[in-house]
Tab-separated table of C-alpha atoms and ligand atoms in Angstrom:
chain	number	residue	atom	x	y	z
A	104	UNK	CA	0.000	0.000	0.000
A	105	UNK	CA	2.513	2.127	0.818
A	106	UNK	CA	4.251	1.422	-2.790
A	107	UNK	CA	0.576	3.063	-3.940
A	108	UNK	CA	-1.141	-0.831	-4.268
A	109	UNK	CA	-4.635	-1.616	-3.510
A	110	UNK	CA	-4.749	-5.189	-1.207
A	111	UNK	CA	-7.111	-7.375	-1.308
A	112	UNK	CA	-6.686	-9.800	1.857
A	113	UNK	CA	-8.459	-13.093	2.211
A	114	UNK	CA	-8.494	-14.794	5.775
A	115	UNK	CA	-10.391	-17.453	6.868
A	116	UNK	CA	-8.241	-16.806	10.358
A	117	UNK	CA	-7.302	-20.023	11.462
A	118	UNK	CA	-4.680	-18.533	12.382
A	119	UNK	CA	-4.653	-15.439	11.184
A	120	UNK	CA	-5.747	-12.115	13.892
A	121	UNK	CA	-7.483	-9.344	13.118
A	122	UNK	CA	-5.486	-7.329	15.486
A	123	UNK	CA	-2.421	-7.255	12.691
A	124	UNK	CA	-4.364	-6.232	10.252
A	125	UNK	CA	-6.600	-3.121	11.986
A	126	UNK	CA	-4.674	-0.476	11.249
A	127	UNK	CA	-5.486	-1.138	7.703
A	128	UNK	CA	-9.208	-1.569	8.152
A	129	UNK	CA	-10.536	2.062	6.930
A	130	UNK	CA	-7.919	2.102	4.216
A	131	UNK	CA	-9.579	2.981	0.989
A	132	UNK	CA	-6.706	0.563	-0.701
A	133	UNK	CA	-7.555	-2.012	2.194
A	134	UNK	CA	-10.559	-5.038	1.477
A	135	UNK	CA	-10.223	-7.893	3.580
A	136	UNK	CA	-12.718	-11.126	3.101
A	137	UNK	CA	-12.585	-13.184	5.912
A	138	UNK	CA	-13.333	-16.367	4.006
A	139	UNK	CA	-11.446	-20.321	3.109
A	140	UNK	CA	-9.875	-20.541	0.324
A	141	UNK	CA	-10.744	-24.151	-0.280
A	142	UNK	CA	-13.581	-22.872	-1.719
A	143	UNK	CA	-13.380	-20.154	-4.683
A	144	UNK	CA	-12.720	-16.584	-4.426
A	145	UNK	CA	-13.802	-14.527	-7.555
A	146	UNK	CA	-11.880	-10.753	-7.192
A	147	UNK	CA	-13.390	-8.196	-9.374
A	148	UNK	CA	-11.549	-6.256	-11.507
A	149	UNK	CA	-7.610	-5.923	-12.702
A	150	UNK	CA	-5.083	-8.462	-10.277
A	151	UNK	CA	-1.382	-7.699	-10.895
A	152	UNK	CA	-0.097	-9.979	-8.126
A	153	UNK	CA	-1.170	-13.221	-5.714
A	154	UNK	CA	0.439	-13.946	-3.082
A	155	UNK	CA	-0.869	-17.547	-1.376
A	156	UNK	CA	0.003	-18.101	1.239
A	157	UNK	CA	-3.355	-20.000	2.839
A	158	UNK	CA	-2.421	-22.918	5.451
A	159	UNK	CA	-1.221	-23.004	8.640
A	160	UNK	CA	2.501	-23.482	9.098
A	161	UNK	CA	2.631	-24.606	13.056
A	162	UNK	CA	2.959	-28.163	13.621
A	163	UNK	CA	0.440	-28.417	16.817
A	164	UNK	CA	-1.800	-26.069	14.370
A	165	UNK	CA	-1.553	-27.859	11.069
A	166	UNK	CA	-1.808	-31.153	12.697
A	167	UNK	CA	-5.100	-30.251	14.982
A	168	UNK	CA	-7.202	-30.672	11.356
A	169	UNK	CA	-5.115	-32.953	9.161
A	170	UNK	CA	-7.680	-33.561	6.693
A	171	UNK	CA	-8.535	-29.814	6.313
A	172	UNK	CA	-4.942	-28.777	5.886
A	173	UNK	CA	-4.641	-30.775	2.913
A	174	UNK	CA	-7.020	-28.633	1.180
A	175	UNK	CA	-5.678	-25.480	1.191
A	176	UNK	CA	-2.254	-26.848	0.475
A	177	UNK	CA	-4.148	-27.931	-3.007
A	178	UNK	CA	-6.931	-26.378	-3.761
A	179	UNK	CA	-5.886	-23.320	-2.453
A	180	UNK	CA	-3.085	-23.479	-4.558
A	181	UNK	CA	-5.465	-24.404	-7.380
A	182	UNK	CA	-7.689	-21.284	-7.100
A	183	UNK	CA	-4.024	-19.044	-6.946
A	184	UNK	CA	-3.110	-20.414	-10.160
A	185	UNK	CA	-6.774	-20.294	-11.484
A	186	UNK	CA	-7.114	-16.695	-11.021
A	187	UNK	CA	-3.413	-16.221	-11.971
A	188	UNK	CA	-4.505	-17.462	-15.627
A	189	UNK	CA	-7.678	-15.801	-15.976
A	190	UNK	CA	-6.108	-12.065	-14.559
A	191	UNK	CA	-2.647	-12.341	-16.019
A	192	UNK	CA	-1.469	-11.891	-12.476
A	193	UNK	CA	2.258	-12.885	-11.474
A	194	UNK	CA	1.373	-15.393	-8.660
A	195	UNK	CA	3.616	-16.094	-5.673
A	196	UNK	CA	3.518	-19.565	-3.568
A	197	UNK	CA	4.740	-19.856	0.045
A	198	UNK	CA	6.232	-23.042	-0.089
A	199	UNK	CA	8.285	-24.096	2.687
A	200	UNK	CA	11.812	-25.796	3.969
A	201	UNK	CA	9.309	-29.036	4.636
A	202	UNK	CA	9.649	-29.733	1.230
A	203	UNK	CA	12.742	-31.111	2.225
A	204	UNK	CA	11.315	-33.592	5.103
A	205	UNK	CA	14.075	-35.382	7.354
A	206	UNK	CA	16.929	-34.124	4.941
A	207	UNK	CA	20.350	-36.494	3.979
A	208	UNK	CA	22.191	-33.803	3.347
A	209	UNK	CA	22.804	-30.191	5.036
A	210	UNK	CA	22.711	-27.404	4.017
A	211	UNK	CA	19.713	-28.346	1.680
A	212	UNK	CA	19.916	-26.899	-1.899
A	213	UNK	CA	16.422	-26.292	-4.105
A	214	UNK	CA	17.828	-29.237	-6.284
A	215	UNK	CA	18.065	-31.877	-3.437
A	216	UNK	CA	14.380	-33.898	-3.771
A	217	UNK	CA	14.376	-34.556	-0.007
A	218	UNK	CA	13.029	-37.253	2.262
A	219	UNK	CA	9.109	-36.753	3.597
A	220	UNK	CA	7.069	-39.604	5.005
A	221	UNK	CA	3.892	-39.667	3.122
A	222	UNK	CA	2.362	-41.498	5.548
A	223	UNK	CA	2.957	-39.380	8.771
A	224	UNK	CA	1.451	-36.713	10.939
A	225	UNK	CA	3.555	-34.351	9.064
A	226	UNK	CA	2.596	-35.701	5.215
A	227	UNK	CA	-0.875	-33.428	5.417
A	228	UNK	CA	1.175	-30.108	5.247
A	229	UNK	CA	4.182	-31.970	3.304
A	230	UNK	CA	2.727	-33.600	0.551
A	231	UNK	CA	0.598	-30.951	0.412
A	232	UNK	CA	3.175	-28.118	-0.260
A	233	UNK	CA	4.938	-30.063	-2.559
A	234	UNK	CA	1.728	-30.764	-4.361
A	235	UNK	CA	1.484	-27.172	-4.564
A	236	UNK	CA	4.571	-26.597	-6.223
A	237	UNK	CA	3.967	-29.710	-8.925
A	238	UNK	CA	0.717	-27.519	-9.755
A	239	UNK	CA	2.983	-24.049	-10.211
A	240	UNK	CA	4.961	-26.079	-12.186
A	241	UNK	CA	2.638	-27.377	-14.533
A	242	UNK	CA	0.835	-24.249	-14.932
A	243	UNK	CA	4.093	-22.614	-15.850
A	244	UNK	CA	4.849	-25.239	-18.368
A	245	UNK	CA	1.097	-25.593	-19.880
A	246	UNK	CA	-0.372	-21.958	-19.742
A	247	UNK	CA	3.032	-20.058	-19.097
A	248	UNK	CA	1.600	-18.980	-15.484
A	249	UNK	CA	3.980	-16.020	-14.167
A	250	UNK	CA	4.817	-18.185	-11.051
A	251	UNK	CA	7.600	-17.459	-8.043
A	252	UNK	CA	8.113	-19.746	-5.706
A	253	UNK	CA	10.226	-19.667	-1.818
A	254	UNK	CA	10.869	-22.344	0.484
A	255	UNK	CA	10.493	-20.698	3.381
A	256	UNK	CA	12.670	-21.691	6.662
A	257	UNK	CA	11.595	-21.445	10.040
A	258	UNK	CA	10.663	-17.565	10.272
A	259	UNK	CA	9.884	-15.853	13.270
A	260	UNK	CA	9.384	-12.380	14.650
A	261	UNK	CA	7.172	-9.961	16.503
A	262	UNK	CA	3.171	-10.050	15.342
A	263	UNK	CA	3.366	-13.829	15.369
A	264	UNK	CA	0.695	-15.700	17.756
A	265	UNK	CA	2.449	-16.378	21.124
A	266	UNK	CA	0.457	-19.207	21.308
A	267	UNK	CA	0.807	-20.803	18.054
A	268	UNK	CA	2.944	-23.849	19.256
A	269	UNK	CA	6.206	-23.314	17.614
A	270	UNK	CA	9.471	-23.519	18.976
A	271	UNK	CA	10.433	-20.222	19.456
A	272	UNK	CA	7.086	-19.214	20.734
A	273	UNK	CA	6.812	-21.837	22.702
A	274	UNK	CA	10.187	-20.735	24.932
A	275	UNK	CA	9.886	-17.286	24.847
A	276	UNK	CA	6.123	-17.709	26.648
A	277	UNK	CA	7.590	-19.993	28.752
A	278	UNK	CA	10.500	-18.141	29.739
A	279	UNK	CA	8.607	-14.987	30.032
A	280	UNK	CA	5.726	-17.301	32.114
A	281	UNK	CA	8.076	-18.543	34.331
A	282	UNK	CA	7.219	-22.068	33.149
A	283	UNK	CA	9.305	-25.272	31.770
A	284	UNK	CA	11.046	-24.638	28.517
A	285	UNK	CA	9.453	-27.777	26.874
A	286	UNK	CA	11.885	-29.536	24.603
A	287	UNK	CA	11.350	-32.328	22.384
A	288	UNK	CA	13.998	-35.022	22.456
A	289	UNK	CA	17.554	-33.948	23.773
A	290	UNK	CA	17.145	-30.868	21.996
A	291	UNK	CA	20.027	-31.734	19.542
A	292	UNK	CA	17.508	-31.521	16.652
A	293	UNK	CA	18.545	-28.102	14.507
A	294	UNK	CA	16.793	-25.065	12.936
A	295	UNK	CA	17.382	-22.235	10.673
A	296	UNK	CA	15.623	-19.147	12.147
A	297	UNK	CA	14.877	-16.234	9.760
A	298	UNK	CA	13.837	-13.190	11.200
A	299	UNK	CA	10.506	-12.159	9.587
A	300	UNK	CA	11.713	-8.563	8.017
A	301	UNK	CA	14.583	-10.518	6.064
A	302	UNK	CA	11.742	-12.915	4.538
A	303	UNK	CA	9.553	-9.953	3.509
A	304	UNK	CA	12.818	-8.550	2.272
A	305	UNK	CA	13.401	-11.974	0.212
A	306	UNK	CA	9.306	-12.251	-0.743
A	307	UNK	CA	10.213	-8.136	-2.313
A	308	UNK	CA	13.021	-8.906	-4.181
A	309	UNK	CA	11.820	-12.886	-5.939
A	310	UNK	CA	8.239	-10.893	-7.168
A	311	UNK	CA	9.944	-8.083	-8.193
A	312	UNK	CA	12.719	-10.498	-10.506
A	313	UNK	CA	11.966	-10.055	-13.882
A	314	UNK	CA	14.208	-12.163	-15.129
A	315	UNK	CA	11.559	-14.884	-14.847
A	316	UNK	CA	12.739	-17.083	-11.855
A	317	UNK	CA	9.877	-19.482	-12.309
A	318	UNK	CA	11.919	-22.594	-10.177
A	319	UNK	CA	11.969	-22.991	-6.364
A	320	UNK	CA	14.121	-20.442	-3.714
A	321	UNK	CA	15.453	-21.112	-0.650
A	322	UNK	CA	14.303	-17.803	1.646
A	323	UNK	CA	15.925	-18.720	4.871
A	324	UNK	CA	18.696	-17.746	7.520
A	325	UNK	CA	21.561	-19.922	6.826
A	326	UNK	CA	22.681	-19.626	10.663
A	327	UNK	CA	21.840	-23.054	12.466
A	328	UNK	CA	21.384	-23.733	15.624
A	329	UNK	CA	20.111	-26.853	17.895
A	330	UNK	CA	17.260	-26.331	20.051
A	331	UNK	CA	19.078	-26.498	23.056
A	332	UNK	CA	21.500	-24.056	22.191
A	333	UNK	CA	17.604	-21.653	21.139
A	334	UNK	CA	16.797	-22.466	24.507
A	335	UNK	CA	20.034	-20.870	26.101
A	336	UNK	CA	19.357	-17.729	24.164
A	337	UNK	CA	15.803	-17.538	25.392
A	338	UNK	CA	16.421	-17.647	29.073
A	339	UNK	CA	19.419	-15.412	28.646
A	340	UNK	CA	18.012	-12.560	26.737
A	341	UNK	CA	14.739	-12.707	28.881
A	342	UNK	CA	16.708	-13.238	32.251
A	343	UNK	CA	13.889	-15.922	32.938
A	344	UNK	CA	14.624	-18.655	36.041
A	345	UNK	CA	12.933	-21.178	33.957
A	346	UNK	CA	13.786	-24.490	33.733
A	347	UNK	CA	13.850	-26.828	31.082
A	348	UNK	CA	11.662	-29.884	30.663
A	349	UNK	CA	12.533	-32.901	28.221
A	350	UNK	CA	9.656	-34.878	26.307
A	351	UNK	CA	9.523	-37.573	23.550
A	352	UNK	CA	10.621	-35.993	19.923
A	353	UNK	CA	7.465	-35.941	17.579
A	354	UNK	CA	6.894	-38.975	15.220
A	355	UNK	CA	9.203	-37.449	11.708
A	356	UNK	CA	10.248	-34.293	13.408
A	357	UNK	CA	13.687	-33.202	11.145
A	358	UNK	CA	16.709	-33.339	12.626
A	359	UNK	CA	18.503	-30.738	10.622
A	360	UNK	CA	17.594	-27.770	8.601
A	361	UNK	CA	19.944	-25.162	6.726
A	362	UNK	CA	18.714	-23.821	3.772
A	363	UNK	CA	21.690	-23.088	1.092
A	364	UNK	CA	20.557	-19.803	0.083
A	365	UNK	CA	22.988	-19.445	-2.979
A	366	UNK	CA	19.907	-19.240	-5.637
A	367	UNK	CA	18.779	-15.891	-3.920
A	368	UNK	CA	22.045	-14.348	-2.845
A	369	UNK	CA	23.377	-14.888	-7.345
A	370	UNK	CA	19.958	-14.069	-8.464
A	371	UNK	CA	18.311	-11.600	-5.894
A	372	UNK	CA	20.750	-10.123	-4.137
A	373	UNK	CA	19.406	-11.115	-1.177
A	374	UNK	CA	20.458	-12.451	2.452
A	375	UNK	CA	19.274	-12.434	5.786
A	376	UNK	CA	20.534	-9.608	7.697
A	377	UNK	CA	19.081	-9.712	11.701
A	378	UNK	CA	21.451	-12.196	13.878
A	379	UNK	CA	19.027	-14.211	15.671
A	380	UNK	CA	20.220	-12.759	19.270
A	381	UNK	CA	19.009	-9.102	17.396
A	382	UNK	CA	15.742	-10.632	15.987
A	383	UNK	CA	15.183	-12.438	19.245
A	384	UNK	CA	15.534	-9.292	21.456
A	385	UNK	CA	12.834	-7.773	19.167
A	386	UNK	CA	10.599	-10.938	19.405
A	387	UNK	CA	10.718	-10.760	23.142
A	388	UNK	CA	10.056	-7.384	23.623
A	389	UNK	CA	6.760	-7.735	21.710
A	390	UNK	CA	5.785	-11.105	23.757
A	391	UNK	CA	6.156	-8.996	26.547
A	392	UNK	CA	3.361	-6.566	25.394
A	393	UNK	CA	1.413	-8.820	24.025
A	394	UNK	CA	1.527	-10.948	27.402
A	395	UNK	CA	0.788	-7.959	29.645
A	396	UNK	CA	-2.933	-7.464	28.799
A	397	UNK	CA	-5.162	-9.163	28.154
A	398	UNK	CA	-4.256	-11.369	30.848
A	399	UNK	CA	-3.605	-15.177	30.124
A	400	UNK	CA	-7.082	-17.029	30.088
A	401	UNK	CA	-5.883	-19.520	32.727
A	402	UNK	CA	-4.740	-16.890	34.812
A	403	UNK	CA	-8.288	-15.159	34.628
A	404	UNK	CA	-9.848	-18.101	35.203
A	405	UNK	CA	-8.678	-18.683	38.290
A	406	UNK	CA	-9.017	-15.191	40.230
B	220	UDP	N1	10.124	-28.014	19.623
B	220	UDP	C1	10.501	-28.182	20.941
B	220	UDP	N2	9.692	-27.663	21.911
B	220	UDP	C2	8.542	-27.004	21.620
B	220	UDP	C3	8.157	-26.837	20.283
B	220	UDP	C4	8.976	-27.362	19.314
B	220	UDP	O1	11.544	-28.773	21.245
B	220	UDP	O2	7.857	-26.555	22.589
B	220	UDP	C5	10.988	-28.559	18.576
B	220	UDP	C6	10.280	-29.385	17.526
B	220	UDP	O3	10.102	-30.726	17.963
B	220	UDP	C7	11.217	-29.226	16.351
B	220	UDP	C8	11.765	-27.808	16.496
B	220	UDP	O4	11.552	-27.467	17.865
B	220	UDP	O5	12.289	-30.140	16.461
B	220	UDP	C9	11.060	-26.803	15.607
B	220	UDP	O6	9.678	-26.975	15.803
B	220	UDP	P1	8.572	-26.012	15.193
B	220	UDP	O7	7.263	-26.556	15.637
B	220	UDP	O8	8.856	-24.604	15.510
B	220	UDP	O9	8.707	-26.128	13.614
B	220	UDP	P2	9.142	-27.272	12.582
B	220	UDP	O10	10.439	-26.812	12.037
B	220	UDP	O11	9.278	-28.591	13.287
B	220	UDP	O12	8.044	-27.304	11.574
C-alpha cells in the first residue's frame, strides 16, 4: 500500500488475527474477506499480483485438522493459479523448507528432492506443499503462469501468535511465564531461524525479478542452531529462572535444517541480515506486550 497498491486480503483466520491487520481496516486501498480458500474466491476487476500463502505453518496447528490442511495446500493453490490465468497476475507460492522432510544432506539446496514420510502426521502439510509446487509447475509449463516460488525456513518475529505452538514461541512464553522450557527429544535436533523482516525482504526482491525465476528459492537464515543451544538464548536474553523440561521428539520431526541460500544471494541479491540474538531481542520485547494485557485465560480463570 505504501508502494501506492490496492490489497485485497483473504483470511479465513485459522490462524490469522485481526489485530495485525486493523490499522489497515478504513484504508480505501484495504478489502479484507474473511473467508477459506478451499472454496473459490472470484476478485473483481484488474489483479497484478497473488500472493498464497493460505495454510497453517505450526505443527500443533496444522496437525489439529489434518484432513482440512490438505485442502488449502491444493486447492488453495489451485484457485491461486486459477485466477493467476484468468487475470494475467504474477502469482507467488509460500512453499516451505518441509519440502525437504528429514533431509540427507545439510545445508539443503532447491535441487536436493528430499526425504518426507507420506504417511505421517507431518505428510498433510508436506505432501501438500509439494503438491502445490507440482501444480505451479505445470501451470508454468502448460499456460506459461507467471509463477515465483520460496521455500520458506523457520521464520519468526514480533506479530506472530504467542500461542501458536512453535518452537520459538513456545520458549519465549515460557521463559517470560516462568514455566518449563518444553523440549522435544535432547534438543540436539537443529533449525534455521529467519527473522521475519529478512523474509519480507526476500518475498520483495523474488516478485519483483523479472528475469523470470519461475523454479523454487530457498528464503531462509543460513545460521543453524540446535534447540538447546535456542533455549540458552531464550532464558538469557529474557533473564527468565525457567527451567527446562525434556519430552519424547514428535513422530518425523527433522533433525537438521539449513537452507543453502545461494539461488537468492546470485539471483536476488538477497540475504538475511538480523542475527538471531538481534531478531530475538525484538521478538521478546513484543511477547512482553502482548503478554501484559489481556491477561492469560488460565490466569483469569482462576481469580
Ligand atoms: N520443539 C521443541 N519444543 C517445543 C516446540 C517445538 O523442542 O515446545 C521442537 C520441535 O520438535 C522441532 C523444532 O523445535 O524439532 C522446531 O519446531 P517447530 O514446531 O517450531 O517447527 P518445525 O520446524 O518442526 O516445523
Amino acid at each position: 500500500m505504501q508502494q501506492g497498491h490496492r490489497v485485497v486480503c483473504i483470511d479465513n483466520l485459522q490462524t490469522g488475527s485481526m489485530a495485525n491487520i486493523a490499522p489497515l481496516m478504513n484504508h480505501s486501498d484495504f478489502m479484507f474477506y474473511q473467508h477459506d480458500v478451499i472454496t473459490p474466491y472470484p476478485v473483481p476487476g484488474e489483479v497484478h499480483e497473488i500472493y498464497n500463502m493460505a495454510c497453517a505453518a505450526s505443527p500443533p496447528k496444522y496437525q489439529a485438522d489434518p484432513v482440512h490442511t490438505m485442502k488449502p495446500c491444493v486447492i488453495g493453490a489451485l484457485s491461486a493459479l486459477d485466477l493467476a490465468r484468468d487475470k494475467g497476475a504474477r502469482v507467488f507460492q509460500a512453499s516451505t523448507s518441509e519440502v525437504y522432510g528429514d533431509p540427507d544432506i545439510s545445508p539443503q539446496p532447491e535441487g536436493y528432492n528430499g526425504n518426507v514420510n507420506p504417511f505421517g502426521p507431518r505428510a498433510c502439510y508436506d505432501e501438500g506443499k509439494r503438491a502445490a509446487e507440482a501444480m505451479f509447475h505445470d501451470f508454468h509449463q502448460r499456460f506459461g503462469t507467471d509463477i515465483r516460488i520460496a521455500r520458506i525456513f523457520n521464520t519468526y518475529g514480533p506479530q506472530m501468535d504467542p500461542r501458536d505452538g512453535r518452537v520459538v514461541s513456545n520458549f519465549i512464553n515460557q521463559a517470560l511465564t516462568g514455566r518449563d522450557i518444553t523440549i522435544h527429544g535432547k534438543g540436539q535436533q537443529t533449525r534455521s531461524f529467519c527473522y521475519v523482516d529478512d523474509l519480507l525482504n526476500g518475498i520483495e526482491a523474488l516478485m519483483a525479478h523479472e528475469d523470470g525465476l519461475t523454479s523454487p528459492v530457498n528464503i531462509g537464515n543460513p545460521g543453524e542452531f540446535t534447540v538447546l543451544e535456542l533455549a540458552r538464548h531464550v532464558l538469557r536474553l529474557t533473564g527468565s529462572s525457567s527451567g527446562i523440561s525434556f519430552h519424547p521428539k514428535p513422530q518425523d520431526d527433522p533433525m537438521q535444517r539449513k537452507p543453502d541460500i545461494g539461488i537468492a544471494a546470485s539471483k536476488l541479491n538477497w540475504a538475511p541480515k538480523v542475527a538471531l540474538e538481534d531478531g530475538l531481542v525484538r521478538t521478546i520485547r513484543y511477547f512482553r506486550a502482548s503478554l501484559g494485557e489481556p491477561a492469560p485465560l488460565e490466569v483469569a480463570a482462576r481469580s
